[in-house]
Tab-separated table of N, CA and C in Angstrom:
chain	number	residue	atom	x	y	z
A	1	UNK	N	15.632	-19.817	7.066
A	1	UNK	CA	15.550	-20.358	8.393
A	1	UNK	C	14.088	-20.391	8.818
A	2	UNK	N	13.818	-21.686	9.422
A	2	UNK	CA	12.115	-21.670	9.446
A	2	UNK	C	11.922	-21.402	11.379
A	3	UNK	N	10.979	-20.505	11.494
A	3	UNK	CA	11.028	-20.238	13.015
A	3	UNK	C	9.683	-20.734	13.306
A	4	UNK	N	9.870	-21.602	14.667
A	4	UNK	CA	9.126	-22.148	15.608
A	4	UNK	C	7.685	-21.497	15.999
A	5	UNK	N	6.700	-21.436	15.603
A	5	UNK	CA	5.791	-20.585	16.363
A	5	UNK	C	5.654	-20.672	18.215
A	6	UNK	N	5.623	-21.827	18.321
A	6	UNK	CA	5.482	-22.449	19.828
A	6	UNK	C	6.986	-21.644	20.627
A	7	UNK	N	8.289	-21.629	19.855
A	7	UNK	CA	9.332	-20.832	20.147
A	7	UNK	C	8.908	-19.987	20.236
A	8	UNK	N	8.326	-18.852	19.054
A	8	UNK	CA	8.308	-17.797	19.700
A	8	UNK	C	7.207	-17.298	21.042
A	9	UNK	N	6.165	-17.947	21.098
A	9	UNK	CA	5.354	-17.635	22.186
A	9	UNK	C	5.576	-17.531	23.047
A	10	UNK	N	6.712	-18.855	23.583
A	10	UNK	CA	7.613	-19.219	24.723
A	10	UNK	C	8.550	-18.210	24.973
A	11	UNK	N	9.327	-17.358	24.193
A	11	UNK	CA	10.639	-16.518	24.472
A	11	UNK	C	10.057	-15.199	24.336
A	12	UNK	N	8.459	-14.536	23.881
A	12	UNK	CA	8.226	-13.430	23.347
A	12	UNK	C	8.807	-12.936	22.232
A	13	UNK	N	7.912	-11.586	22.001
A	13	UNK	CA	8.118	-10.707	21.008
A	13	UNK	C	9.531	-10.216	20.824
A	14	UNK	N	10.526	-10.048	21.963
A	14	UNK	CA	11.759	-9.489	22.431
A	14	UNK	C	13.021	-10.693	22.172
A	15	UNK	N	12.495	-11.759	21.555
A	15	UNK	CA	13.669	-12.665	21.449
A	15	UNK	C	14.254	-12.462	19.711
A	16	UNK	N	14.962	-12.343	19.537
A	16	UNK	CA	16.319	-12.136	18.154
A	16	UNK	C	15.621	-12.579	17.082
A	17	UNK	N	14.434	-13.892	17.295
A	17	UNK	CA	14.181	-14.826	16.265
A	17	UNK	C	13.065	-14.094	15.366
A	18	UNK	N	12.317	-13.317	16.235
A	18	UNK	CA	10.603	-12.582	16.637
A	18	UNK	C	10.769	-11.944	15.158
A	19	UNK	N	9.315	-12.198	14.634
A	19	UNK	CA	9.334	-11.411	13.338
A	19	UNK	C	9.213	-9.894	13.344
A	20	UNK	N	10.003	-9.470	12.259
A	20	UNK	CA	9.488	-7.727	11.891
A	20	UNK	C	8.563	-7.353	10.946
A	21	UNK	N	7.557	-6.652	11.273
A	21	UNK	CA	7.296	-6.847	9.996
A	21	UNK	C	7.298	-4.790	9.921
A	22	UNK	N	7.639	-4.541	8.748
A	22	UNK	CA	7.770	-2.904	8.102
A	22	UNK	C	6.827	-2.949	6.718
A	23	UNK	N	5.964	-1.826	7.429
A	23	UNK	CA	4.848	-1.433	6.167
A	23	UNK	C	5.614	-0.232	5.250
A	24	UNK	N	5.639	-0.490	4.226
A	24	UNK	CA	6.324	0.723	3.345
A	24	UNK	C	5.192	0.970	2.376
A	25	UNK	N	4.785	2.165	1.482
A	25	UNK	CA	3.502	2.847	1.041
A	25	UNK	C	4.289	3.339	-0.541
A	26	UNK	N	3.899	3.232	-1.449
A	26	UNK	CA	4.322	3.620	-2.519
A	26	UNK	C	3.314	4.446	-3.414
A	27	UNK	N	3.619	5.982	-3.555
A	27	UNK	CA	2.186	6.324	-4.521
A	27	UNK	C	1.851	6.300	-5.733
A	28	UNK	N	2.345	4.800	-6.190
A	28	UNK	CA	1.985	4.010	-7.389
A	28	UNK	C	1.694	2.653	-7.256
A	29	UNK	N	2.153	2.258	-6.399
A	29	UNK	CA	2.391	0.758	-6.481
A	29	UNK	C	1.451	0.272	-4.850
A	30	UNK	N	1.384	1.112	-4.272
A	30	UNK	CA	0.101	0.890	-3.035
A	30	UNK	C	1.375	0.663	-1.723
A	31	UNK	N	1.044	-0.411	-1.304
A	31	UNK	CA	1.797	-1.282	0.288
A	31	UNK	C	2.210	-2.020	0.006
A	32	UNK	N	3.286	-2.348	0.629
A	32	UNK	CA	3.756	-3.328	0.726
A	32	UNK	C	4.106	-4.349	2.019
A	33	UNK	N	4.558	-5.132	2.708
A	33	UNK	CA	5.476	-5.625	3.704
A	33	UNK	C	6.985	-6.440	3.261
A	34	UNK	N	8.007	-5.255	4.597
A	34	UNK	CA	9.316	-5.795	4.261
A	34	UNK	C	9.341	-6.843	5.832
A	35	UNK	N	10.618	-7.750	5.562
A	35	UNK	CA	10.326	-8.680	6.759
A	35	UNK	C	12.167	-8.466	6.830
A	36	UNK	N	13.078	-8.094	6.822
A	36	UNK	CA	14.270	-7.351	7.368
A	36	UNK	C	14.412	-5.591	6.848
A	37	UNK	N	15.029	-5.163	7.582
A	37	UNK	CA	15.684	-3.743	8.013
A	37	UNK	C	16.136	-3.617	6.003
A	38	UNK	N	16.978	-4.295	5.626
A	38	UNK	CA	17.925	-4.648	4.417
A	38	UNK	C	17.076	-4.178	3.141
A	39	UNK	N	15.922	-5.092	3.661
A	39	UNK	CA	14.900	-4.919	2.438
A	39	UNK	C	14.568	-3.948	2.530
A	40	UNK	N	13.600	-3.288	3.675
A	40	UNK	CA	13.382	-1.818	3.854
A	40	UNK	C	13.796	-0.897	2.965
A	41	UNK	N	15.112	-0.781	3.437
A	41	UNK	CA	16.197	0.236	2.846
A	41	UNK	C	16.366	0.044	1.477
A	42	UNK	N	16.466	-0.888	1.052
A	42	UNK	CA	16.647	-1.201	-0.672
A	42	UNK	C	15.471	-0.649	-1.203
A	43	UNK	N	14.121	-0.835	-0.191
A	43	UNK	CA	13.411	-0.213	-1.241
A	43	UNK	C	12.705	1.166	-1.052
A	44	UNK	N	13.604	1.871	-0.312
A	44	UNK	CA	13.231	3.038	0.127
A	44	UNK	C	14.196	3.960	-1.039
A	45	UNK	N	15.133	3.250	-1.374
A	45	UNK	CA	16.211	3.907	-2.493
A	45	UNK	C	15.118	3.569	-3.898
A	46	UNK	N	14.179	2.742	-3.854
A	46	UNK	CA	13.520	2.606	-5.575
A	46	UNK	C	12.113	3.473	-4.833
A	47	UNK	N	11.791	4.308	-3.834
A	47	UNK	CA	10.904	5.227	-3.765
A	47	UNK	C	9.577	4.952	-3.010
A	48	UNK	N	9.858	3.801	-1.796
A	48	UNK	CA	8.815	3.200	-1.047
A	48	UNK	C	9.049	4.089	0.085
A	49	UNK	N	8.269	4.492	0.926
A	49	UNK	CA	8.187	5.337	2.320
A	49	UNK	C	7.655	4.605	3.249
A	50	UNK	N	8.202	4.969	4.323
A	50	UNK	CA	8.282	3.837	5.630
A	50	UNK	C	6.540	4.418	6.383
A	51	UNK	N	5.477	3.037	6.443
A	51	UNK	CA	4.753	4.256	6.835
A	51	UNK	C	4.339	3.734	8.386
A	52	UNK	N	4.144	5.077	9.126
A	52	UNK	CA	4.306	5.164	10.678
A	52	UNK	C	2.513	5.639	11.043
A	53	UNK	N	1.863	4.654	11.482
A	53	UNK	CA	0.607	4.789	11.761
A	53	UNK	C	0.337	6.148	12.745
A	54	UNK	N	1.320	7.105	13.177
A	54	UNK	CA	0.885	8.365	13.920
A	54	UNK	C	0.722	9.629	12.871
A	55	UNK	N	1.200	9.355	11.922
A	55	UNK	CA	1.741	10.463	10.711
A	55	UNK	C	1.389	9.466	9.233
A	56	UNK	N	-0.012	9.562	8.950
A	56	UNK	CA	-0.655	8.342	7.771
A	56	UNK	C	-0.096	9.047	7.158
A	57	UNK	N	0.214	8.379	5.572
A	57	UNK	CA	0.303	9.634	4.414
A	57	UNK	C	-0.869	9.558	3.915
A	58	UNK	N	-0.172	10.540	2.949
A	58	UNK	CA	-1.393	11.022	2.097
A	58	UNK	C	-1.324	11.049	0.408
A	59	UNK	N	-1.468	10.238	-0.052
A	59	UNK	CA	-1.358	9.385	-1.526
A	59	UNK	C	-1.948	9.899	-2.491
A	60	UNK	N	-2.055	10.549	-3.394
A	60	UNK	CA	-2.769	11.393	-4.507
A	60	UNK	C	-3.125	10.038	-5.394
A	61	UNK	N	-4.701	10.334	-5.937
A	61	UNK	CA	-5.098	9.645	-6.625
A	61	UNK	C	-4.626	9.178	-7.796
A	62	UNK	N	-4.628	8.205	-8.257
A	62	UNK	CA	-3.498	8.176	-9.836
A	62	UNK	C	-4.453	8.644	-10.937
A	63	UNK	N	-5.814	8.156	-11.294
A	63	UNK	CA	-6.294	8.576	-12.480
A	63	UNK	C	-7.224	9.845	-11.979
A	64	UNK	N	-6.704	10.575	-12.444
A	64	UNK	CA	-7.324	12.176	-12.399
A	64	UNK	C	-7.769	12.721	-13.343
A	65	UNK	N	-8.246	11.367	-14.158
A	65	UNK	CA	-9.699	12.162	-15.584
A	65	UNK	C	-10.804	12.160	-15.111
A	66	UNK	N	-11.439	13.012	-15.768
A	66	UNK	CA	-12.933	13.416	-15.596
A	66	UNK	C	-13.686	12.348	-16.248
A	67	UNK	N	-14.547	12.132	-15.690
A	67	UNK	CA	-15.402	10.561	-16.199
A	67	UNK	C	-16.800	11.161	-17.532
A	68	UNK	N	-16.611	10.520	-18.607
A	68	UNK	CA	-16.977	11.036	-19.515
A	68	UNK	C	-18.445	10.026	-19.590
A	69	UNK	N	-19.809	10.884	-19.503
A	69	UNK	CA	-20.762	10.235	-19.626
A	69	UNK	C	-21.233	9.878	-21.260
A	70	UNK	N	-21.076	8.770	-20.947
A	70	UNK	CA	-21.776	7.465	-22.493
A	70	UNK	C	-23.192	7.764	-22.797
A	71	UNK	N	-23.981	7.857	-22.175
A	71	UNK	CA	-25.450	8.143	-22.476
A	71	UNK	C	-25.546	9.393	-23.009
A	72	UNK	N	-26.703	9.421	-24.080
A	72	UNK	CA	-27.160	11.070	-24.221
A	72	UNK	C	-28.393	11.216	-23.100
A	73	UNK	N	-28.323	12.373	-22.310
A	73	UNK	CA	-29.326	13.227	-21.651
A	73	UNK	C	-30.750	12.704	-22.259
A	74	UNK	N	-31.975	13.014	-21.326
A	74	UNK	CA	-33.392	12.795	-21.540
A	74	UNK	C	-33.457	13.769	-22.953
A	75	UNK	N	-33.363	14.606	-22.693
A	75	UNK	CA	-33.352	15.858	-23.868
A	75	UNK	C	-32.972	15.834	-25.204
A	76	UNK	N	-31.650	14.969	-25.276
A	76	UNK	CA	-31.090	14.901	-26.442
A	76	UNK	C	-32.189	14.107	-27.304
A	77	UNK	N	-32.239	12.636	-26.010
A	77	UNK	CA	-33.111	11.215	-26.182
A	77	UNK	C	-34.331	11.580	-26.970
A	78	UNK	N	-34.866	12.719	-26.570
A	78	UNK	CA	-36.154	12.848	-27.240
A	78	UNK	C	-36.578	14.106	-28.071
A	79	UNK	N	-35.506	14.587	-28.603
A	79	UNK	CA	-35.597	15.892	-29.561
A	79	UNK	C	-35.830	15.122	-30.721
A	80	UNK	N	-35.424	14.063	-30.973
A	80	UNK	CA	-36.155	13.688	-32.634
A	80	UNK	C	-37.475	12.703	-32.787
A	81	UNK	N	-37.787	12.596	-31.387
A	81	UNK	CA	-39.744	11.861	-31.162
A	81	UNK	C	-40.577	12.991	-31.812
């Protein structure tokens, strides 16, 4: 169903037609937006969380290796000059 923009301006935010939009947060897969209640819920059962801008979450980093330096040191560089 395609909705009117000029409709909705005219009837407000409070008319049946008015979009939803639901931010859900996944700590793999990042954000998303659901645009019905239906969807929401479907994907709150595959592990998306509803997120409520008073109570942010808090998302643990995914790659948690230690970053391995490629270069050798000044020191190494010049022990055989």
């Amino acid at each position: 169903m395609a909705i009117c923009r000029s409709c909705l301006n005219q009837k407000g935010a409070n008319h049946p037609l008015s979009i939803m939009n639901i931010t859900l947060v996944h700590p793999v897969h990042g954000a998303k937006i659901a645009t019905m209640d239906l969807e929401a819920e479907a994907d709150e059962k595959n592990g998306w969380i509803r997120y409520n801008s008073d109570t942010p979450v808090q998302v643990a980093p995914i790659n948690t290796l230690e970053i391995k330096r490629r270069r050798k040191s000044v020191e190494e560089a010049t022990e055989g000059v």
